[in-house]
């Protein structure tokens, strides 16, 4: 999943920042081109690059603007498959020299060779995230739509480890992958990863054709992930499921990786720049607040109406607005938008109902096309 380097829970990669001023994590979708046809793809990626992608020069200007947020800003280069850009190594090097923490989410294809990974390492890449949605070649390749993807992904993981690049593994949670999670957990321990990012499906792009899990099952998975985090040799985080923090607190462990900071959700500590320069609160929340070709990125993040509304937890509606956990959670704004057309509505994946709340529940509300 292209965005699953969002919101790392290990504080070594993230400074404590004011999310009104800067994001914890900035994603730049270099391209939507990709040789895979993954079942859950947010971008509905195609093999060829779009002719209106940000150019190398525009990309460097974007990285300069990212540096205006402050030292060590975390920037994730994603896609599609960012390896489809011939200037990828050049952009990694430029961002690193500008003082950014540059990370990457490539696809598991034959293009991700040891030589390419070595070049990225020499350019200063800080972390690589690879996706595993099955613990066997059959399960993973069926989900990814390309035979051989599992073997290519595992080979790339081995190369990254040999070259000293910290590795993250991303996994999608939906009905089709649910029974694979325990085996994936065992596999990634063998791969020596530093972080397991577990993405809870948002029905956008090709993901609308997959079956999400129900809210009660989601909480059960998060409780299990909390147990895994206590014993695994790697960190655990969730993507588009900030109520993992609520589950951990209810289990008595506190919010994972929180250090007292609020949950990071779309538009609040997080921003996404598309391949053509549009700025979204998240790639899973395709509501643009501006374009970097017309307005500097810091101004869009800090001043646009959409971002400022999302950063005020007092604007949350329904049971999310009434929830005592809203500051450490906040719900998936992307899932709320995908299912109701309103990014401030309640997250339908969370089963928690606040005490004394007697309003409308998200699973009873009518669904509308965003």
mmCIF file of C-alpha atoms in Angstrom:
data_model
loop_
_atom_site.group_PDB
_atom_site.id
_atom_site.type_symbol
_atom_site.label_atom_id
_atom_site.label_comp_id
_atom_site.label_asym_id
_atom_site.label_seq_id
_atom_site.Cartn_x
_atom_site.Cartn_y
_atom_site.Cartn_z
ATOM 1 C CA UNK A 1 0.000 0.000 0.000
ATOM 2 C CA UNK A 2 1.532 3.239 -1.144
ATOM 3 C CA UNK A 3 0.618 5.229 1.911
ATOM 4 C CA UNK A 4 1.487 2.808 4.640
ATOM 5 C CA UNK A 5 4.597 4.693 5.707
ATOM 6 C CA UNK A 6 2.090 7.117 7.198
ATOM 7 C CA UNK A 7 2.223 7.845 10.900
ATOM 8 C CA UNK A 8 5.234 5.834 12.170
ATOM 9 C CA UNK A 9 4.726 5.147 15.858
ATOM 10 C CA UNK A 10 8.453 5.014 16.650
ATOM 11 C CA UNK A 11 9.273 8.449 18.028
ATOM 12 C CA UNK A 12 12.866 8.240 16.781
ATOM 13 C CA UNK A 13 11.610 9.127 13.298
ATOM 14 C CA UNK A 14 9.167 11.840 14.351
ATOM 15 C CA UNK A 15 9.882 14.998 16.293
ATOM 16 C CA UNK A 16 7.243 16.384 18.611
ATOM 17 C CA UNK A 17 5.598 19.066 16.510
ATOM 18 C CA UNK A 18 2.635 21.396 16.457
ATOM 19 C CA UNK A 19 0.349 19.816 13.847
ATOM 20 C CA UNK A 20 -1.243 23.213 13.176
ATOM 21 C CA UNK A 21 2.149 24.282 11.829
ATOM 22 C CA UNK A 22 3.454 21.161 10.095
ATOM 23 C CA UNK A 23 2.542 17.555 9.381
ATOM 24 C CA UNK A 24 4.197 14.643 11.103
ATOM 25 C CA UNK A 25 4.210 12.889 7.742
ATOM 26 C CA UNK A 26 4.120 14.202 4.183
ATOM 27 C CA UNK A 27 3.386 11.781 1.338
ATOM 28 C CA UNK A 28 4.326 12.622 -2.227
ATOM 29 C CA UNK A 29 2.793 10.308 -4.825
ATOM 30 C CA UNK A 30 5.529 10.493 -7.466
ATOM 31 C CA UNK A 31 3.464 8.608 -10.030
ATOM 32 C CA UNK A 32 0.364 6.466 -10.345
ATOM 33 C CA UNK A 33 2.151 4.144 -12.761
ATOM 34 C CA UNK A 34 2.614 0.577 -11.517
ATOM 35 C CA UNK A 35 3.035 -2.862 -13.081
ATOM 36 C CA UNK A 36 0.799 -4.504 -10.470
ATOM 37 C CA UNK A 37 -3.000 -4.572 -10.351
ATOM 38 C CA UNK A 38 -3.589 -4.862 -6.612
ATOM 39 C CA UNK A 39 -7.144 -5.543 -5.440
ATOM 40 C CA UNK A 40 -7.119 -2.667 -2.939
ATOM 41 C CA UNK A 41 -5.253 0.000 -4.948
ATOM 42 C CA UNK A 42 -6.309 3.501 -3.926
ATOM 43 C CA UNK A 43 -4.853 5.001 -7.099
ATOM 44 C CA UNK A 44 -6.348 2.448 -9.510
ATOM 45 C CA UNK A 45 -2.827 2.444 -10.948
ATOM 46 C CA UNK A 46 -2.011 1.935 -14.625
ATOM 47 C CA UNK A 47 1.218 0.703 -16.298
ATOM 48 C CA UNK A 48 2.047 4.066 -17.907
ATOM 49 C CA UNK A 49 2.968 7.373 -16.292
ATOM 50 C CA UNK A 50 0.624 10.347 -16.484
ATOM 51 C CA UNK A 51 1.880 13.111 -18.826
ATOM 52 C CA UNK A 52 1.063 15.833 -16.271
ATOM 53 C CA UNK A 53 3.114 14.440 -13.376
ATOM 54 C CA UNK A 54 5.218 16.926 -11.455
ATOM 55 C CA UNK A 55 8.527 17.274 -13.270
ATOM 56 C CA UNK A 56 11.906 16.733 -11.635
ATOM 57 C CA UNK A 57 12.291 20.487 -11.253
ATOM 58 C CA UNK A 58 8.805 20.854 -9.772
ATOM 59 C CA UNK A 59 9.487 17.914 -7.479
ATOM 60 C CA UNK A 60 12.650 19.513 -6.150
ATOM 61 C CA UNK A 61 10.709 22.723 -5.534
ATOM 62 C CA UNK A 62 8.147 20.660 -3.604
ATOM 63 C CA UNK A 63 10.925 19.133 -1.489
ATOM 64 C CA UNK A 64 12.269 22.641 -0.798
ATOM 65 C CA UNK A 65 8.790 23.624 0.399
ATOM 66 C CA UNK A 66 8.669 20.535 2.604
ATOM 67 C CA UNK A 67 11.924 21.673 4.206
ATOM 68 C CA UNK A 68 10.162 24.922 5.169
ATOM 69 C CA UNK A 69 8.136 22.882 7.658
ATOM 70 C CA UNK A 70 11.322 22.382 9.635
ATOM 71 C CA UNK A 71 14.315 20.147 10.129
ATOM 72 C CA UNK A 72 13.920 16.379 9.677
ATOM 73 C CA UNK A 73 10.482 16.580 8.088
ATOM 74 C CA UNK A 74 9.448 13.040 7.198
ATOM 75 C CA UNK A 75 8.679 12.671 3.479
ATOM 76 C CA UNK A 76 7.371 9.425 2.009
ATOM 77 C CA UNK A 77 7.847 8.928 -1.731
ATOM 78 C CA UNK A 78 5.005 6.717 -2.888
ATOM 79 C CA UNK A 79 2.939 5.740 -5.910
ATOM 80 C CA UNK A 80 1.761 3.747 -7.843
ATOM 81 C CA UNK A 81 5.299 2.507 -7.926
ATOM 82 C CA UNK A 82 7.857 5.300 -7.438
ATOM 83 C CA UNK A 83 10.528 3.117 -9.066
ATOM 84 C CA UNK A 84 8.760 3.849 -12.364
ATOM 85 C CA UNK A 85 10.238 7.386 -12.149
ATOM 86 C CA UNK A 86 13.747 7.475 -13.663
ATOM 87 C CA UNK A 87 14.636 10.436 -11.412
ATOM 88 C CA UNK A 88 13.802 8.581 -8.172
ATOM 89 C CA UNK A 89 17.387 8.291 -6.896
ATOM 90 C CA UNK A 90 18.027 11.932 -7.810
ATOM 91 C CA UNK A 91 14.972 13.028 -5.808
ATOM 92 C CA UNK A 92 15.948 10.924 -2.787
ATOM 93 C CA UNK A 93 19.427 12.432 -2.820
ATOM 94 C CA UNK A 94 18.077 15.966 -3.219
ATOM 95 C CA UNK A 95 15.627 15.571 -0.357
ATOM 96 C CA UNK A 96 18.259 14.029 1.905
ATOM 97 C CA UNK A 97 20.725 16.832 1.220
ATOM 98 C CA UNK A 98 17.943 19.328 1.981
ATOM 99 C CA UNK A 99 17.656 17.847 5.486
ATOM 100 C CA UNK A 100 14.532 15.737 5.007
ATOM 101 C CA UNK A 101 13.979 12.191 6.264
ATOM 102 C CA UNK A 102 13.179 10.526 2.940
ATOM 103 C CA UNK A 103 11.486 7.111 2.885
ATOM 104 C CA UNK A 104 10.008 5.001 0.098
ATOM 105 C CA UNK A 105 7.089 2.645 -0.630
ATOM 106 C CA UNK A 106 7.981 0.748 -3.830
ATOM 107 C CA UNK A 107 6.054 -2.140 -5.369
ATOM 108 C CA UNK A 108 7.360 -5.689 -5.286
ATOM 109 C CA UNK A 109 8.292 -6.099 -8.956
ATOM 110 C CA UNK A 110 11.326 -7.092 -11.009
ATOM 111 C CA UNK A 111 12.248 -3.382 -11.229
ATOM 112 C CA UNK A 112 13.191 -3.341 -7.550
ATOM 113 C CA UNK A 113 16.633 -4.850 -8.019
ATOM 114 C CA UNK A 114 19.493 -5.023 -5.557
ATOM 115 C CA UNK A 115 21.336 -2.425 -7.659
ATOM 116 C CA UNK A 116 18.401 -0.015 -7.432
ATOM 117 C CA UNK A 117 18.105 -0.507 -3.684
ATOM 118 C CA UNK A 118 21.861 0.035 -3.302
ATOM 119 C CA UNK A 119 21.624 3.291 -5.275
ATOM 120 C CA UNK A 120 18.764 4.432 -3.029
ATOM 121 C CA UNK A 121 20.792 3.559 0.048
ATOM 122 C CA UNK A 122 23.754 5.584 -1.242
ATOM 123 C CA UNK A 123 21.367 8.495 -1.898
ATOM 124 C CA UNK A 124 20.401 8.542 1.782
ATOM 125 C CA UNK A 125 17.116 6.622 1.937
ATOM 126 C CA UNK A 126 16.049 6.291 5.570
ATOM 127 C CA UNK A 127 13.483 3.492 5.335
ATOM 128 C CA UNK A 128 11.728 1.265 2.807
ATOM 129 C CA UNK A 129 8.210 -0.125 3.114
ATOM 130 C CA UNK A 130 7.134 -3.242 1.224
ATOM 131 C CA UNK A 131 3.688 -4.817 1.125
ATOM 132 C CA UNK A 132 2.811 -8.378 2.107
ATOM 133 C CA UNK A 133 -0.878 -9.260 2.023
ATOM 134 C CA UNK A 134 -0.410 -13.000 2.230
ATOM 135 C CA UNK A 135 2.042 -15.335 3.930
ATOM 136 C CA UNK A 136 2.401 -17.535 0.838
ATOM 137 C CA UNK A 137 3.089 -16.797 -2.822
ATOM 138 C CA UNK A 138 -0.393 -18.002 -3.746
ATOM 139 C CA UNK A 139 -2.225 -15.750 -1.279
ATOM 140 C CA UNK A 140 -0.103 -12.631 -1.807
ATOM 141 C CA UNK A 141 0.107 -12.875 -5.595
ATOM 142 C CA UNK A 142 -3.648 -13.387 -5.929
ATOM 143 C CA UNK A 143 -4.266 -10.198 -3.938
ATOM 144 C CA UNK A 144 -1.603 -8.242 -5.816
ATOM 145 C CA UNK A 145 -2.720 -9.380 -9.244
ATOM 146 C CA UNK A 146 0.735 -10.470 -10.410
ATOM 147 C CA UNK A 147 2.396 -13.874 -10.223
ATOM 148 C CA UNK A 148 5.878 -13.640 -8.716
ATOM 149 C CA UNK A 149 5.195 -10.524 -6.616
ATOM 150 C CA UNK A 150 5.684 -12.435 -3.352
ATOM 151 C CA UNK A 151 9.117 -13.705 -4.379
ATOM 152 C CA UNK A 152 10.178 -10.272 -5.650
ATOM 153 C CA UNK A 153 9.010 -8.630 -2.413
ATOM 154 C CA UNK A 154 10.859 -11.081 -0.174
ATOM 155 C CA UNK A 155 13.987 -10.728 -2.303
ATOM 156 C CA UNK A 156 13.805 -6.934 -2.016
ATOM 157 C CA UNK A 157 13.395 -7.257 1.746
ATOM 158 C CA UNK A 158 16.539 -9.386 1.906
ATOM 159 C CA UNK A 159 18.456 -6.834 -0.185
ATOM 160 C CA UNK A 160 17.323 -3.962 2.027
ATOM 161 C CA UNK A 161 18.403 -5.799 5.159
ATOM 162 C CA UNK A 162 21.810 -6.624 3.643
ATOM 163 C CA UNK A 163 22.286 -2.974 2.679
ATOM 164 C CA UNK A 164 21.300 -1.681 6.114
ATOM 165 C CA UNK A 165 18.018 0.009 5.127
ATOM 166 C CA UNK A 166 15.396 -0.287 7.895
ATOM 167 C CA UNK A 167 12.419 -2.185 6.543
ATOM 168 C CA UNK A 168 8.700 -1.784 7.148
ATOM 169 C CA UNK A 169 6.042 -4.230 5.971
ATOM 170 C CA UNK A 170 2.532 -3.064 5.093
ATOM 171 C CA UNK A 171 -0.491 -5.370 5.237
ATOM 172 C CA UNK A 172 -4.092 -4.713 4.246
ATOM 173 C CA UNK A 173 -6.863 -5.897 6.574
ATOM 174 C CA UNK A 174 -10.087 -6.930 4.856
ATOM 175 C CA UNK A 175 -12.201 -10.077 4.736
ATOM 176 C CA UNK A 176 -9.917 -11.539 2.058
ATOM 177 C CA UNK A 177 -6.728 -11.216 4.141
ATOM 178 C CA UNK A 178 -7.992 -11.650 7.706
ATOM 179 C CA UNK A 179 -6.972 -15.291 8.147
ATOM 180 C CA UNK A 180 -3.462 -14.525 6.829
ATOM 181 C CA UNK A 181 -2.510 -12.097 9.609
ATOM 182 C CA UNK A 182 -0.981 -14.563 12.134
ATOM 183 C CA UNK A 183 1.158 -16.191 9.445
ATOM 184 C CA UNK A 184 2.227 -12.816 8.065
ATOM 185 C CA UNK A 185 3.271 -11.831 11.583
ATOM 186 C CA UNK A 186 5.559 -14.906 11.714
ATOM 187 C CA UNK A 187 6.986 -14.223 8.262
ATOM 188 C CA UNK A 188 7.897 -10.603 8.869
ATOM 189 C CA UNK A 189 9.655 -11.514 12.106
ATOM 190 C CA UNK A 190 11.921 -13.724 9.989
ATOM 191 C CA UNK A 191 12.505 -10.829 7.573
ATOM 192 C CA UNK A 192 13.887 -8.614 10.342
ATOM 193 C CA UNK A 193 11.501 -5.692 9.883
ATOM 194 C CA UNK A 194 11.434 -2.728 12.240
ATOM 195 C CA UNK A 195 7.739 -1.901 11.765
ATOM 196 C CA UNK A 196 4.531 -3.679 10.763
ATOM 197 C CA UNK A 197 1.979 -1.242 9.381
ATOM 198 C CA UNK A 198 -1.517 -2.713 9.286
ATOM 199 C CA UNK A 199 -3.884 -0.871 6.949
ATOM 200 C CA UNK A 200 -7.621 -1.177 7.590
ATOM 201 C CA UNK A 201 -9.367 -0.997 4.238
ATOM 202 C CA UNK A 202 -10.953 2.268 3.084
ATOM 203 C CA UNK A 203 -13.428 1.741 0.222
ATOM 204 C CA UNK A 204 -11.783 3.912 -2.437
ATOM 205 C CA UNK A 205 -10.244 3.045 -5.815
ATOM 206 C CA UNK A 206 -10.221 -0.691 -6.432
ATOM 207 C CA UNK A 207 -10.835 -1.184 -2.719
ATOM 208 C CA UNK A 208 -14.567 -0.630 -3.240
ATOM 209 C CA UNK A 209 -14.728 -4.169 -4.604
ATOM 210 C CA UNK A 210 -13.271 -5.776 -1.464
ATOM 211 C CA UNK A 211 -15.171 -6.787 1.645
ATOM 212 C CA UNK A 212 -14.281 -4.805 4.783
ATOM 213 C CA UNK A 213 -14.372 -6.458 8.171
ATOM 214 C CA UNK A 214 -17.107 -5.464 10.614
ATOM 215 C CA UNK A 215 -16.470 -3.062 13.539
ATOM 216 C CA UNK A 216 -16.419 -5.760 16.222
ATOM 217 C CA UNK A 217 -13.882 -7.805 14.260
ATOM 218 C CA UNK A 218 -11.795 -4.668 13.762
ATOM 219 C CA UNK A 219 -11.568 -4.178 17.523
ATOM 220 C CA UNK A 220 -10.619 -7.847 17.953
ATOM 221 C CA UNK A 221 -7.831 -7.474 15.388
ATOM 222 C CA UNK A 222 -6.570 -4.329 17.128
ATOM 223 C CA UNK A 223 -6.578 -6.070 20.512
ATOM 224 C CA UNK A 224 -4.563 -8.888 18.939
ATOM 225 C CA UNK A 225 -2.148 -6.367 17.379
ATOM 226 C CA UNK A 226 -1.709 -4.796 20.798
ATOM 227 C CA UNK A 227 -0.686 -8.194 22.152
ATOM 228 C CA UNK A 228 1.676 -8.693 19.221
ATOM 229 C CA UNK A 229 3.296 -5.328 19.908
ATOM 230 C CA UNK A 230 4.156 -6.451 23.445
ATOM 231 C CA UNK A 231 6.225 -9.420 22.296
ATOM 232 C CA UNK A 232 7.221 -8.935 18.662
ATOM 233 C CA UNK A 233 10.756 -7.880 17.651
ATOM 234 C CA UNK A 234 9.225 -5.041 15.608
ATOM 235 C CA UNK A 235 6.901 -2.122 16.180
ATOM 236 C CA UNK A 236 3.232 -2.217 15.240
ATOM 237 C CA UNK A 237 1.119 0.633 13.901
ATOM 238 C CA UNK A 238 -2.173 0.988 12.114
ATOM 239 C CA UNK A 239 -3.157 3.069 9.109
ATOM 240 C CA UNK A 240 -6.685 4.491 8.756
ATOM 241 C CA UNK A 241 -7.556 2.950 12.109
ATOM 242 C CA UNK A 242 -6.614 5.476 14.799
ATOM 243 C CA UNK A 243 -8.986 3.772 17.237
ATOM 244 C CA UNK A 244 -6.151 1.265 17.717
ATOM 245 C CA UNK A 245 -5.015 3.830 20.258
ATOM 246 C CA UNK A 246 -8.392 3.675 22.025
ATOM 247 C CA UNK A 247 -8.243 -0.133 22.096
ATOM 248 C CA UNK A 248 -4.735 -0.060 23.571
ATOM 249 C CA UNK A 249 -5.834 2.389 26.258
ATOM 250 C CA UNK A 250 -8.807 0.199 27.133
ATOM 251 C CA UNK A 251 -6.430 -2.754 27.360
ATOM 252 C CA UNK A 252 -4.450 -0.729 29.903
ATOM 253 C CA UNK A 253 -1.369 -0.161 27.767
ATOM 254 C CA UNK A 254 -1.840 3.497 26.845
ATOM 255 C CA UNK A 255 -1.909 4.780 23.289
ATOM 256 C CA UNK A 256 0.858 3.034 21.295
ATOM 257 C CA UNK A 257 3.783 5.311 20.556
ATOM 258 C CA UNK A 258 1.765 8.267 21.756
ATOM 259 C CA UNK A 259 4.028 9.951 24.252
ATOM 260 C CA UNK A 260 1.026 12.124 25.085
ATOM 261 C CA UNK A 261 0.457 13.293 21.512
ATOM 262 C CA UNK A 262 -2.906 13.108 19.799
ATOM 263 C CA UNK A 263 -3.741 10.629 17.102
ATOM 264 C CA UNK A 264 -2.617 11.507 13.580
ATOM 265 C CA UNK A 265 -5.469 11.565 11.078
ATOM 266 C CA UNK A 266 -6.029 12.940 7.588
ATOM 267 C CA UNK A 267 -5.288 16.662 7.536
ATOM 268 C CA UNK A 268 -4.120 16.729 11.155
ATOM 269 C CA UNK A 269 -0.448 15.838 11.169
ATOM 270 C CA UNK A 270 -0.712 14.297 7.729
ATOM 271 C CA UNK A 271 -0.750 15.594 4.144
ATOM 272 C CA UNK A 272 -0.651 14.005 0.701
ATOM 273 C CA UNK A 273 0.547 15.506 -2.596
ATOM 274 C CA UNK A 274 -0.709 13.756 -5.723
ATOM 275 C CA UNK A 275 1.339 13.013 -8.833
ATOM 276 C CA UNK A 276 -0.105 16.152 -10.457
ATOM 277 C CA UNK A 277 0.406 18.402 -7.422
ATOM 278 C CA UNK A 278 -3.037 18.380 -5.802
ATOM 279 C CA UNK A 279 -2.864 18.467 -1.995
ATOM 280 C CA UNK A 280 -5.195 16.189 -0.045
ATOM 281 C CA UNK A 281 -5.579 15.506 3.692
ATOM 282 C CA UNK A 282 -4.842 11.865 2.721
ATOM 283 C CA UNK A 283 -4.602 9.840 -0.430
ATOM 284 C CA UNK A 284 -7.663 7.988 0.829
ATOM 285 C CA UNK A 285 -9.549 11.293 1.204
ATOM 286 C CA UNK A 286 -9.526 12.657 -2.374
ATOM 287 C CA UNK A 287 -10.820 16.158 -1.604
ATOM 288 C CA UNK A 288 -8.253 18.694 -2.804
ATOM 289 C CA UNK A 289 -7.364 21.801 -0.790
ATOM 290 C CA UNK A 290 -5.090 23.324 -3.453
ATOM 291 C CA UNK A 291 -2.267 22.547 -5.860
ATOM 292 C CA UNK A 292 1.451 23.108 -5.277
ATOM 293 C CA UNK A 293 1.818 24.488 -8.803
ATOM 294 C CA UNK A 294 -0.337 27.422 -7.706
ATOM 295 C CA UNK A 295 0.069 27.710 -3.921
ATOM 296 C CA UNK A 296 3.047 26.763 -1.715
ATOM 297 C CA UNK A 297 2.513 23.541 0.209
ATOM 298 C CA UNK A 298 3.005 25.082 3.692
ATOM 299 C CA UNK A 299 0.263 27.636 2.999
ATOM 300 C CA UNK A 300 -2.158 24.922 1.886
ATOM 301 C CA UNK A 301 -1.466 22.797 4.940
ATOM 302 C CA UNK A 302 -1.585 25.638 7.456
ATOM 303 C CA UNK A 303 -4.312 27.877 6.050
ATOM 304 C CA UNK A 304 -6.734 26.021 3.791
ATOM 305 C CA UNK A 305 -10.276 25.701 5.117
ATOM 306 C CA UNK A 306 -10.344 21.923 4.689
ATOM 307 C CA UNK A 307 -7.158 21.289 6.663
ATOM 308 C CA UNK A 308 -7.987 23.755 9.446
ATOM 309 C CA UNK A 309 -11.448 22.217 9.888
ATOM 310 C CA UNK A 310 -9.988 18.722 10.114
ATOM 311 C CA UNK A 311 -7.454 19.817 12.739
ATOM 312 C CA UNK A 312 -10.175 21.069 15.087
ATOM 313 C CA UNK A 313 -11.489 17.949 16.848
ATOM 314 C CA UNK A 314 -14.400 20.063 18.037
ATOM 315 C CA UNK A 315 -15.766 19.853 14.493
ATOM 316 C CA UNK A 316 -16.194 16.073 14.603
ATOM 317 C CA UNK A 317 -19.770 14.899 14.300
ATOM 318 C CA UNK A 318 -21.872 12.050 15.635
ATOM 319 C CA UNK A 319 -20.369 9.672 18.133
ATOM 320 C CA UNK A 320 -16.805 10.674 17.143
ATOM 321 C CA UNK A 321 -17.606 14.225 18.254
ATOM 322 C CA UNK A 322 -19.004 12.972 21.564
ATOM 323 C CA UNK A 323 -16.205 10.474 22.229
ATOM 324 C CA UNK A 324 -13.850 10.981 25.166
ATOM 325 C CA UNK A 325 -11.057 9.404 23.083
ATOM 326 C CA UNK A 326 -11.324 11.869 20.192
ATOM 327 C CA UNK A 327 -8.062 13.666 20.989
ATOM 328 C CA UNK A 328 -5.998 10.450 20.968
ATOM 329 C CA UNK A 329 -8.014 8.880 18.147
ATOM 330 C CA UNK A 330 -10.204 11.106 15.988
ATOM 331 C CA UNK A 331 -11.456 8.293 13.758
ATOM 332 C CA UNK A 332 -10.585 7.730 10.135
ATOM 333 C CA UNK A 333 -11.590 10.891 8.328
ATOM 334 C CA UNK A 334 -10.955 9.081 5.038
ATOM 335 C CA UNK A 335 -13.396 6.275 5.804
ATOM 336 C CA UNK A 336 -15.991 8.791 7.001
ATOM 337 C CA UNK A 337 -15.677 10.661 3.700
ATOM 338 C CA UNK A 338 -15.749 7.487 1.603
ATOM 339 C CA UNK A 339 -18.934 6.234 3.237
ATOM 340 C CA UNK A 340 -20.885 9.451 3.918
ATOM 341 C CA UNK A 341 -19.349 12.210 1.790
ATOM 342 C CA UNK A 342 -18.540 14.142 4.983
ATOM 343 C CA UNK A 343 -14.939 13.955 6.286
ATOM 344 C CA UNK A 344 -16.110 15.085 9.749
ATOM 345 C CA UNK A 345 -18.691 12.307 10.201
ATOM 346 C CA UNK A 346 -18.242 9.345 12.530
ATOM 347 C CA UNK A 347 -15.938 6.515 11.478
ATOM 348 C CA UNK A 348 -18.164 3.482 10.725
ATOM 349 C CA UNK A 349 -15.403 0.965 11.519
ATOM 350 C CA UNK A 350 -15.269 1.854 15.228
ATOM 351 C CA UNK A 351 -17.820 -0.030 17.403
ATOM 352 C CA UNK A 352 -17.261 2.125 20.489
ATOM 353 C CA UNK A 353 -20.303 4.160 21.545
ATOM 354 C CA UNK A 354 -19.648 6.888 24.141
ATOM 355 C CA UNK A 355 -21.541 6.743 27.410
ATOM 356 C CA UNK A 356 -24.868 8.596 27.293
ATOM 357 C CA UNK A 357 -24.642 9.058 23.512
ATOM 358 C CA UNK A 358 -28.079 8.578 21.978
ATOM 359 C CA UNK A 359 -27.583 10.081 18.513
ATOM 360 C CA UNK A 360 -27.324 8.452 15.113
ATOM 361 C CA UNK A 361 -24.816 5.616 14.760
ATOM 362 C CA UNK A 362 -22.667 5.485 11.609
ATOM 363 C CA UNK A 363 -23.630 1.938 10.667
ATOM 364 C CA UNK A 364 -27.299 2.987 10.694
ATOM 365 C CA UNK A 365 -26.772 6.144 8.633
ATOM 366 C CA UNK A 366 -27.462 6.148 4.888
ATOM 367 C CA UNK A 367 -24.428 5.817 2.634
ATOM 368 C CA UNK A 368 -23.795 8.326 -0.132
ATOM 369 C CA UNK A 369 -21.248 8.487 -2.933
ATOM 370 C CA UNK A 370 -18.409 10.874 -2.120
#
